[in-house]
Amino acid sequence: MEPYTGIKRPYFAISPLKRPPSKINFMVDAKKPHLEPSNANAPKPNLLQTRQMLPVYKVKRKLVEEIDRHTTVILVGETGSGKTTQIPQFIHDVGLEGDKIIGITQPRRVAAITIAQRVAAETNTRLGTLVGYTVRFEDTTSHETKIKFLTDGMLLREALLDENLTAYNVIVLDEAHERTVQT
């Protein structure tokens, strides 16, 4: 992939949007089979091969272009398509976060923790370095952290202290359809 040379700017905007949000839909055709038959004796693919087999990986370039072009992007995809674990990595790979952080919200603390652990494994880094998480009473982030998973409530708490969320250049509201008091 070519190095990213586009303009880096904040993607979280409180003001009205200048352009309408972009929407990417990569839902699998309902008529096609969703799962391939498994072979227990087949060698297990490594993490990179597993990532490359995810549906979201096929739209990586378009997704990054849309995120760079629009302040708001609505992404629709099936469960297990790789939205949660891959999109923060795509954003980081091209440097859209600049010198700030990519924040990814989750409605539940267990999800924030386990997804952070998975992304740390996929990036071959120790949890708390490139990838970390913040949930109530627990923070594994450091000054090195660029991809931060946190609960909706923790982002809301941060917004009370800094209404423009200046620590972030990109914020992903994952599972936004699961309405909670915080969202």
Coordinates of C-alpha atoms in Angstrom, one line a residue, residues 29-123:
D29 CA -25.8 -11.4 -0.5
A30 CA -28.4 -13.4 1.4
K31 CA -28.6 -16.0 -1.4
K32 CA -25.0 -16.9 -1.1
P33 CA -23.8 -19.3 1.6
H34 CA -22.2 -17.4 4.5
L35 CA -19.8 -20.0 5.8
E36 CA -17.4 -22.4 4.1
P37 CA -17.3 -25.9 5.4
S38 CA -14.5 -26.3 7.9
N39 CA -11.8 -29.0 7.8
A40 CA -10.5 -29.8 11.2
N41 CA -7.2 -31.2 9.8
A42 CA -6.4 -28.1 7.7
P43 CA -3.6 -25.9 9.0
K44 CA -4.8 -22.8 10.9
P45 CA -4.1 -19.5 9.1
N46 CA -2.0 -16.9 10.9
L47 CA -3.5 -13.6 12.1
L48 CA -2.7 -11.7 8.9
Q49 CA -4.3 -14.4 6.7
T50 CA -7.3 -14.4 9.0
R51 CA -7.6 -10.6 8.7
Q52 CA -7.3 -10.7 4.9
M53 CA -10.2 -13.1 4.7
L54 CA -12.6 -10.7 6.4
P55 CA -15.2 -9.0 4.2
V56 CA -14.1 -5.5 5.4
Y57 CA -10.6 -6.1 4.2
K58 CA -11.9 -6.2 0.6
V59 CA -13.1 -2.6 0.9
K60 CA -10.1 -1.3 2.8
R61 CA -8.9 1.2 0.2
K62 CA -12.4 2.6 -0.4
L63 CA -13.1 2.8 3.3
V64 CA -9.9 4.8 4.0
E65 CA -10.7 7.1 1.1
E66 CA -14.2 7.8 2.5
I67 CA -12.9 8.4 6.0
D68 CA -10.4 10.9 4.6
R69 CA -13.0 12.6 2.5
H70 CA -15.9 12.9 5.0
T71 CA -16.2 14.0 8.6
T72 CA -18.8 11.3 9.2
V73 CA -18.9 7.8 7.7
I74 CA -21.7 5.3 8.5
L75 CA -20.5 1.7 8.0
V76 CA -23.0 -1.2 7.7
G77 CA -21.8 -4.8 7.8
E78 CA -22.7 -8.2 9.1
T79 CA -21.5 -9.5 12.4
G80 CA -18.1 -11.0 12.0
S81 CA -17.2 -9.0 9.0
G82 CA -14.2 -7.3 10.7
K83 CA -15.6 -3.8 11.3
T84 CA -14.6 -3.5 14.9
T85 CA -11.1 -5.0 14.8
Q86 CA -9.9 -3.9 11.3
I87 CA -11.1 -0.3 10.8
P88 CA -9.0 1.1 13.6
Q89 CA -6.0 -0.7 12.2
F90 CA -6.8 0.6 8.7
I91 CA -7.0 4.2 10.0
H92 CA -3.7 3.8 11.9
D93 CA -1.9 2.2 9.0
V94 CA -2.4 5.3 6.8
G95 CA -1.8 7.7 9.7
L96 CA -5.2 9.4 9.8
E97 CA -4.9 9.9 13.6
G98 CA -1.8 12.1 13.2
D99 CA -0.3 12.8 16.6
K100 CA -3.5 12.1 18.4
I101 CA -5.6 9.0 19.2
I102 CA -8.2 6.8 17.5
G103 CA -11.0 6.2 20.0
I104 CA -13.4 3.3 19.5
T105 CA -16.4 3.0 21.8
Q106 CA -18.0 -0.2 22.9
P107 CA -21.3 -0.4 24.9
R108 CA -19.8 -3.0 27.3
R109 CA -16.5 -3.1 29.2
V110 CA -16.0 -6.8 28.4
A111 CA -16.2 -6.0 24.7
A112 CA -13.7 -3.1 25.0
I113 CA -11.2 -5.3 26.9
T114 CA -11.4 -8.3 24.6
I115 CA -11.4 -6.4 21.4
A116 CA -8.3 -4.4 22.6
Q117 CA -6.6 -7.7 23.4
R118 CA -7.4 -9.0 19.9
V119 CA -6.2 -5.9 18.1
A120 CA -3.0 -5.9 20.2
A121 CA -2.4 -9.5 19.1
E122 CA -3.1 -8.7 15.5
T123 CA -0.7 -5.8 15.5

